[in-house]
mmCIF file of C-alpha atoms in Angstrom:
data_model
loop_
_atom_site.group_PDB
_atom_site.id
_atom_site.type_symbol
_atom_site.label_atom_id
_atom_site.label_comp_id
_atom_site.label_asym_id
_atom_site.label_seq_id
_atom_site.Cartn_x
_atom_site.Cartn_y
_atom_site.Cartn_z
ATOM 1 C CA UNK A 11 10.698 50.736 31.585
ATOM 2 C CA UNK A 12 14.035 51.835 33.069
ATOM 3 C CA UNK A 13 14.714 48.269 34.196
ATOM 4 C CA UNK A 14 14.221 47.028 30.642
ATOM 5 C CA UNK A 15 16.620 49.646 29.315
ATOM 6 C CA UNK A 16 19.252 48.626 31.860
ATOM 7 C CA UNK A 17 18.792 44.984 30.906
ATOM 8 C CA UNK A 18 19.126 45.822 27.217
ATOM 9 C CA UNK A 19 22.234 47.889 27.903
ATOM 10 C CA UNK A 20 23.860 45.051 29.831
ATOM 11 C CA UNK A 21 23.175 42.581 27.014
ATOM 12 C CA UNK A 22 24.519 44.969 24.385
ATOM 13 C CA UNK A 23 27.688 45.576 26.413
ATOM 14 C CA UNK A 24 28.200 41.824 26.788
ATOM 15 C CA UNK A 25 27.783 41.388 23.028
ATOM 16 C CA UNK A 26 30.272 44.141 22.194
ATOM 17 C CA UNK A 27 32.866 42.791 24.629
ATOM 18 C CA UNK A 28 32.602 39.232 23.353
ATOM 19 C CA UNK A 29 32.631 40.366 19.718
ATOM 20 C CA UNK A 30 36.205 41.602 20.154
ATOM 21 C CA UNK A 31 37.408 38.057 20.798
ATOM 22 C CA UNK A 32 38.658 35.962 17.890
ATOM 23 C CA UNK A 33 36.288 33.241 16.624
ATOM 24 C CA UNK A 34 38.491 30.405 17.837
ATOM 25 C CA UNK A 35 38.838 31.710 21.374
ATOM 26 C CA UNK A 36 36.550 31.376 24.345
ATOM 27 C CA UNK A 37 35.564 34.578 26.171
ATOM 28 C CA UNK A 38 37.568 35.143 29.374
ATOM 29 C CA UNK A 39 35.773 34.218 32.523
ATOM 30 C CA UNK A 40 33.096 32.087 30.946
ATOM 31 C CA UNK A 41 34.788 28.705 30.897
ATOM 32 C CA UNK A 42 32.446 26.343 32.619
ATOM 33 C CA UNK A 43 33.080 24.373 35.787
ATOM 34 C CA UNK A 44 32.909 21.251 33.653
ATOM 35 C CA UNK A 45 36.090 22.188 31.765
ATOM 36 C CA UNK A 46 37.941 22.844 35.015
ATOM 37 C CA UNK A 47 36.812 19.483 36.302
ATOM 38 C CA UNK A 48 38.012 17.809 33.109
ATOM 39 C CA UNK A 49 41.449 19.412 33.482
ATOM 40 C CA UNK A 50 41.612 18.269 37.086
ATOM 41 C CA UNK A 51 40.781 14.718 36.045
ATOM 42 C CA UNK A 52 43.553 14.890 33.453
ATOM 43 C CA UNK A 53 46.049 16.038 36.087
ATOM 44 C CA UNK A 54 45.053 13.242 38.417
ATOM 45 C CA UNK A 55 45.400 10.790 35.564
ATOM 46 C CA UNK A 56 48.978 11.977 35.057
ATOM 47 C CA UNK A 57 49.849 11.336 38.677
ATOM 48 C CA UNK A 58 49.449 14.918 39.943
ATOM 49 C CA UNK A 59 47.051 14.939 42.871
ATOM 50 C CA UNK A 60 44.951 18.112 43.163
ATOM 51 C CA UNK A 61 45.629 20.437 46.076
ATOM 52 C CA UNK A 62 43.838 19.364 49.274
ATOM 53 C CA UNK A 63 42.648 16.244 47.510
ATOM 54 C CA UNK A 64 40.522 14.035 49.722
ATOM 55 C CA UNK A 65 41.236 10.305 49.957
ATOM 56 C CA UNK A 66 39.405 8.381 47.255
ATOM 57 C CA UNK A 67 36.031 7.131 48.377
ATOM 58 C CA UNK A 68 34.717 3.686 47.696
ATOM 59 C CA UNK A 69 32.154 3.907 44.964
ATOM 60 C CA UNK A 70 29.107 1.751 44.629
ATOM 61 C CA UNK A 71 28.932 -0.477 41.629
ATOM 62 C CA UNK A 72 26.644 1.071 39.025
ATOM 63 C CA UNK A 73 25.431 0.015 35.582
ATOM 64 C CA UNK A 74 27.876 0.688 32.785
ATOM 65 C CA UNK A 75 27.503 4.220 31.465
ATOM 66 C CA UNK A 76 28.375 5.571 28.073
ATOM 67 C CA UNK A 77 28.430 8.913 26.278
ATOM 68 C CA UNK A 78 25.257 9.494 24.297
ATOM 69 C CA UNK A 79 26.279 10.061 20.694
ATOM 70 C CA UNK A 80 23.328 8.565 18.831
ATOM 71 C CA UNK A 81 25.001 5.170 18.752
ATOM 72 C CA UNK A 82 27.846 6.147 16.429
ATOM 73 C CA UNK A 83 31.538 6.266 17.368
ATOM 74 C CA UNK A 84 33.123 9.683 17.809
ATOM 75 C CA UNK A 85 36.488 10.281 16.188
ATOM 76 C CA UNK A 86 39.216 11.979 18.218
ATOM 77 C CA UNK A 87 40.704 13.465 15.054
ATOM 78 C CA UNK A 88 40.290 17.278 15.332
ATOM 79 C CA UNK A 89 40.102 17.487 11.530
ATOM 80 C CA UNK A 90 37.286 14.947 11.232
ATOM 81 C CA UNK A 91 34.706 16.793 9.091
ATOM 82 C CA UNK A 92 31.588 15.050 10.461
ATOM 83 C CA UNK A 93 30.483 17.997 12.630
ATOM 84 C CA UNK A 94 31.433 20.582 10.012
ATOM 85 C CA UNK A 95 29.468 18.686 7.362
ATOM 86 C CA UNK A 96 26.376 18.766 9.560
ATOM 87 C CA UNK A 97 26.630 22.459 10.483
ATOM 88 C CA UNK A 98 27.519 23.528 6.954
ATOM 89 C CA UNK A 99 24.374 21.803 5.656
ATOM 90 C CA UNK A 100 22.249 23.270 8.425
ATOM 91 C CA UNK A 101 23.563 26.828 8.081
ATOM 92 C CA UNK A 102 24.238 26.898 4.316
ATOM 93 C CA UNK A 103 25.862 28.960 2.859
ATOM 94 C CA UNK A 104 27.736 29.630 6.117
ATOM 95 C CA UNK A 105 30.732 27.375 6.701
ATOM 96 C CA UNK A 106 32.580 26.383 9.855
ATOM 97 C CA UNK A 107 35.966 24.758 10.320
ATOM 98 C CA UNK A 108 36.166 21.184 11.673
ATOM 99 C CA UNK A 109 37.739 22.426 14.928
ATOM 100 C CA UNK A 110 35.093 25.087 15.561
ATOM 101 C CA UNK A 111 32.307 22.690 14.577
ATOM 102 C CA UNK A 112 33.553 20.079 17.030
ATOM 103 C CA UNK A 113 33.619 22.708 19.775
ATOM 104 C CA UNK A 114 30.061 23.819 18.983
ATOM 105 C CA UNK A 115 28.690 20.268 19.063
ATOM 106 C CA UNK A 116 30.571 19.041 22.163
ATOM 107 C CA UNK A 117 29.058 19.429 25.623
ATOM 108 C CA UNK A 118 31.307 19.780 28.663
ATOM 109 C CA UNK A 119 30.004 16.472 30.075
ATOM 110 C CA UNK A 120 31.814 14.435 27.409
ATOM 111 C CA UNK A 121 35.420 13.245 27.568
ATOM 112 C CA UNK A 122 36.161 15.167 24.355
ATOM 113 C CA UNK A 123 35.543 18.390 26.308
ATOM 114 C CA UNK A 124 39.213 18.377 27.309
ATOM 115 C CA UNK A 125 39.939 19.298 23.691
ATOM 116 C CA UNK A 126 37.344 22.087 23.710
ATOM 117 C CA UNK A 127 33.613 22.383 24.333
ATOM 118 C CA UNK A 128 30.801 24.823 23.666
ATOM 119 C CA UNK A 129 30.570 26.480 27.100
ATOM 120 C CA UNK A 130 31.988 29.851 26.061
ATOM 121 C CA UNK A 131 30.184 30.072 22.732
ATOM 122 C CA UNK A 132 26.930 29.067 24.401
ATOM 123 C CA UNK A 133 27.339 31.790 27.031
ATOM 124 C CA UNK A 134 27.889 34.403 24.347
ATOM 125 C CA UNK A 135 25.130 33.090 22.076
ATOM 126 C CA UNK A 136 22.686 33.293 24.960
ATOM 127 C CA UNK A 137 23.560 36.982 25.387
ATOM 128 C CA UNK A 138 23.069 37.580 21.664
ATOM 129 C CA UNK A 139 19.637 35.919 21.725
ATOM 130 C CA UNK A 140 18.633 37.948 24.786
ATOM 131 C CA UNK A 141 19.755 41.164 23.091
ATOM 132 C CA UNK A 142 17.821 40.501 19.875
ATOM 133 C CA UNK A 143 14.706 39.568 21.847
ATOM 134 C CA UNK A 144 14.935 42.744 23.922
ATOM 135 C CA UNK A 145 15.366 44.832 20.777
ATOM 136 C CA UNK A 146 12.346 43.138 19.191
ATOM 137 C CA UNK A 147 10.170 43.731 22.251
ATOM 138 C CA UNK A 148 11.274 47.339 22.718
ATOM 139 C CA UNK A 149 10.352 48.138 19.112
ATOM 140 C CA UNK A 150 7.037 46.278 19.169
ATOM 141 C CA UNK A 151 3.813 48.323 19.221
ATOM 142 C CA UNK A 152 2.197 45.336 20.963
ATOM 143 C CA UNK A 153 4.295 45.637 24.125
ATOM 144 C CA UNK A 154 2.068 46.636 27.074
ATOM 145 C CA UNK A 155 3.311 49.570 29.121
ATOM 146 C CA UNK A 156 3.403 47.504 32.288
ATOM 147 C CA UNK A 157 5.035 44.428 30.698
ATOM 148 C CA UNK A 158 7.923 42.713 32.462
ATOM 149 C CA UNK A 159 10.229 42.726 29.465
ATOM 150 C CA UNK A 160 12.994 40.821 31.230
ATOM 151 C CA UNK A 161 10.633 37.986 32.140
ATOM 152 C CA UNK A 162 9.247 37.819 28.594
ATOM 153 C CA UNK A 163 12.771 37.692 27.185
ATOM 154 C CA UNK A 164 13.828 34.957 29.584
ATOM 155 C CA UNK A 165 10.824 32.785 28.707
ATOM 156 C CA UNK A 166 11.069 33.413 24.959
ATOM 157 C CA UNK A 167 14.635 32.170 24.514
ATOM 158 C CA UNK A 168 14.869 29.869 27.530
ATOM 159 C CA UNK A 169 17.601 27.276 26.993
ATOM 160 C CA UNK A 170 15.380 24.214 27.437
ATOM 161 C CA UNK A 171 12.628 25.709 25.273
ATOM 162 C CA UNK A 172 15.154 26.215 22.475
ATOM 163 C CA UNK A 173 16.350 22.645 22.832
ATOM 164 C CA UNK A 174 12.892 21.117 22.902
ATOM 165 C CA UNK A 175 11.256 22.989 20.040
ATOM 166 C CA UNK A 176 14.195 23.808 17.768
ATOM 167 C CA UNK A 177 16.688 21.078 18.646
ATOM 168 C CA UNK A 178 14.535 18.376 17.076
ATOM 169 C CA UNK A 179 13.873 20.403 13.933
ATOM 170 C CA UNK A 180 17.600 20.926 13.497
ATOM 171 C CA UNK A 181 18.404 17.265 14.196
ATOM 172 C CA UNK A 182 20.855 18.230 16.928
ATOM 173 C CA UNK A 183 20.199 15.136 19.038
ATOM 174 C CA UNK A 184 21.545 12.872 16.278
ATOM 175 C CA UNK A 185 24.809 14.789 15.964
ATOM 176 C CA UNK A 186 25.766 16.268 19.340
ATOM 177 C CA UNK A 187 28.226 14.722 21.768
ATOM 178 C CA UNK A 188 27.366 14.568 25.468
ATOM 179 C CA UNK A 189 27.491 12.121 28.348
ATOM 180 C CA UNK A 190 24.334 11.842 30.455
ATOM 181 C CA UNK A 191 24.500 9.597 33.511
ATOM 182 C CA UNK A 192 22.357 6.828 32.124
ATOM 183 C CA UNK A 193 22.748 3.050 31.967
ATOM 184 C CA UNK A 194 24.314 1.764 28.777
ATOM 185 C CA UNK A 195 21.809 1.190 26.003
ATOM 186 C CA UNK A 196 19.310 3.778 27.211
ATOM 187 C CA UNK A 197 17.601 5.374 24.220
ATOM 188 C CA UNK A 198 14.160 6.324 25.588
ATOM 189 C CA UNK A 199 13.386 9.993 25.009
ATOM 190 C CA UNK A 200 11.777 10.406 28.433
ATOM 191 C CA UNK A 201 14.899 9.158 30.224
ATOM 192 C CA UNK A 202 17.132 11.378 28.106
ATOM 193 C CA UNK A 203 14.857 14.346 28.713
ATOM 194 C CA UNK A 204 15.157 13.935 32.464
ATOM 195 C CA UNK A 205 18.934 13.660 32.034
ATOM 196 C CA UNK A 206 18.997 17.134 30.471
ATOM 197 C CA UNK A 207 18.563 16.450 26.753
ATOM 198 C CA UNK A 208 16.621 19.639 25.984
ATOM 199 C CA UNK A 209 18.987 21.850 27.964
ATOM 200 C CA UNK A 210 22.045 20.396 26.217
ATOM 201 C CA UNK A 211 20.393 20.824 22.801
ATOM 202 C CA UNK A 212 19.516 24.408 23.726
ATOM 203 C CA UNK A 213 23.110 25.142 24.678
ATOM 204 C CA UNK A 214 24.257 23.870 21.289
ATOM 205 C CA UNK A 215 21.783 26.193 19.550
ATOM 206 C CA UNK A 216 23.169 29.058 21.632
ATOM 207 C CA UNK A 217 26.696 28.027 20.646
ATOM 208 C CA UNK A 218 25.706 28.070 16.958
ATOM 209 C CA UNK A 219 24.395 31.623 17.377
ATOM 210 C CA UNK A 220 27.564 32.643 19.198
ATOM 211 C CA UNK A 221 29.759 31.164 16.479
ATOM 212 C CA UNK A 222 27.745 32.835 13.703
ATOM 213 C CA UNK A 223 28.036 36.204 15.445
ATOM 214 C CA UNK A 224 31.790 35.749 15.970
ATOM 215 C CA UNK A 225 32.547 34.599 12.445
ATOM 216 C CA UNK A 226 29.990 36.464 10.323
ATOM 217 C CA UNK A 227 28.867 39.425 12.402
ATOM 218 C CA UNK A 228 25.704 40.769 13.951
ATOM 219 C CA UNK A 229 23.681 41.281 10.765
ATOM 220 C CA UNK A 230 23.948 37.604 9.778
ATOM 221 C CA UNK A 231 23.181 36.460 13.324
ATOM 222 C CA UNK A 232 20.184 38.809 13.339
ATOM 223 C CA UNK A 233 18.813 37.275 10.117
ATOM 224 C CA UNK A 234 19.344 33.815 11.597
ATOM 225 C CA UNK A 235 17.383 34.847 14.687
ATOM 226 C CA UNK A 236 14.403 36.277 12.797
ATOM 227 C CA UNK A 237 14.128 33.610 10.075
ATOM 228 C CA UNK A 238 15.300 30.303 11.619
ATOM 229 C CA UNK A 239 14.929 30.694 15.374
ATOM 230 C CA UNK A 240 12.192 32.988 16.691
ATOM 231 C CA UNK A 241 9.402 31.824 14.298
ATOM 232 C CA UNK A 242 10.047 28.219 15.366
ATOM 233 C CA UNK A 243 9.804 28.702 19.136
ATOM 234 C CA UNK A 244 6.378 30.352 19.330
ATOM 235 C CA UNK A 245 4.973 27.936 21.845
ATOM 236 C CA UNK A 246 2.991 27.889 25.062
ATOM 237 C CA UNK A 247 5.087 29.277 27.890
ATOM 238 C CA UNK A 248 7.328 31.250 25.536
ATOM 239 C CA UNK A 249 6.702 34.505 23.688
ATOM 240 C CA UNK A 250 3.125 35.725 24.369
ATOM 241 C CA UNK A 251 0.674 35.261 21.503
ATOM 242 C CA UNK A 252 0.170 39.016 21.065
ATOM 243 C CA UNK A 253 3.595 39.131 19.365
ATOM 244 C CA UNK A 254 3.258 36.091 17.080
ATOM 245 C CA UNK A 255 1.845 37.830 14.013
ATOM 246 C CA UNK A 256 4.596 40.418 14.218
ATOM 247 C CA UNK A 257 7.248 37.685 14.390
ATOM 248 C CA UNK A 258 5.930 36.068 11.202
ATOM 249 C CA UNK A 259 5.616 39.444 9.491
ATOM 250 C CA UNK A 260 9.255 40.303 10.185
ATOM 251 C CA UNK A 261 10.407 36.882 8.999
ATOM 252 C CA UNK A 262 8.464 37.211 5.744
ATOM 253 C CA UNK A 263 9.777 40.709 5.189
ATOM 254 C CA UNK A 264 13.334 39.382 5.443
ATOM 255 C CA UNK A 265 12.586 36.505 3.083
ATOM 256 C CA UNK A 266 11.011 33.752 5.170
ATOM 257 C CA UNK A 267 12.447 30.497 6.440
ATOM 258 C CA UNK A 268 14.520 30.032 3.277
ATOM 259 C CA UNK A 269 15.938 33.558 3.209
ATOM 260 C CA UNK A 270 19.682 33.546 2.441
ATOM 261 C CA UNK A 271 21.703 34.227 5.563
ATOM 262 C CA UNK A 272 24.389 35.944 3.512
ATOM 263 C CA UNK A 273 23.183 38.851 1.421
ATOM 264 C CA UNK A 274 24.757 39.148 -2.006
ATOM 265 C CA UNK A 275 27.000 42.171 -2.404
ATOM 266 C CA UNK A 276 25.898 44.594 -5.081
#
């Protein structure tokens, strides 16, 4: 069990370090390669060739590609409330600013990523989900003595599993902004799935968790985890069935799927 304790300690340390950062900032060292690539493209567009840049290669003609944004145009106005309206409905009574909401809902593959994307918040949210899952498993009387707790945790809150089983319930695919490499007009779910749809949706869920933890603290994020997330991802290949009754029991004890995320002060 010492390995599990080390894993839990690492996740808790990551959570404490990231919690010191202001809600609008990305954690140091976790900016994704995609953002760096976007900046490089911007520099090249301004006439500044990157260091050791190779001569441009001739590219084959390919079908026109477009960002996948559910067929609706995406405003470049940072104060456009469309993303905030969606998240504020989804996470009521929690509220998020238009700028933070845009960051949460924007994947690094999209051109809007140059104005901010969810890479850092997703990284942190993933650590938060891992920590809460480890805490749940460590406290569970159903955990076998020889269980590989790290493997169970990884499978329970796997990014693609989150995106597949919770992303649809949250309607993320209709609101998120990303740019899969697909021919223009492609709408088939199977094609989008192979292009990474579930993974991208999962990263947005992680970013939501990261933003909630940053802005509202660990207790609110913990209630979100036990009432809106874990009970909805009890599927084959995820958390073993021996824990399912306990998951539902904890959720009901907190107040169920409709439990208020913010507790009223007395």
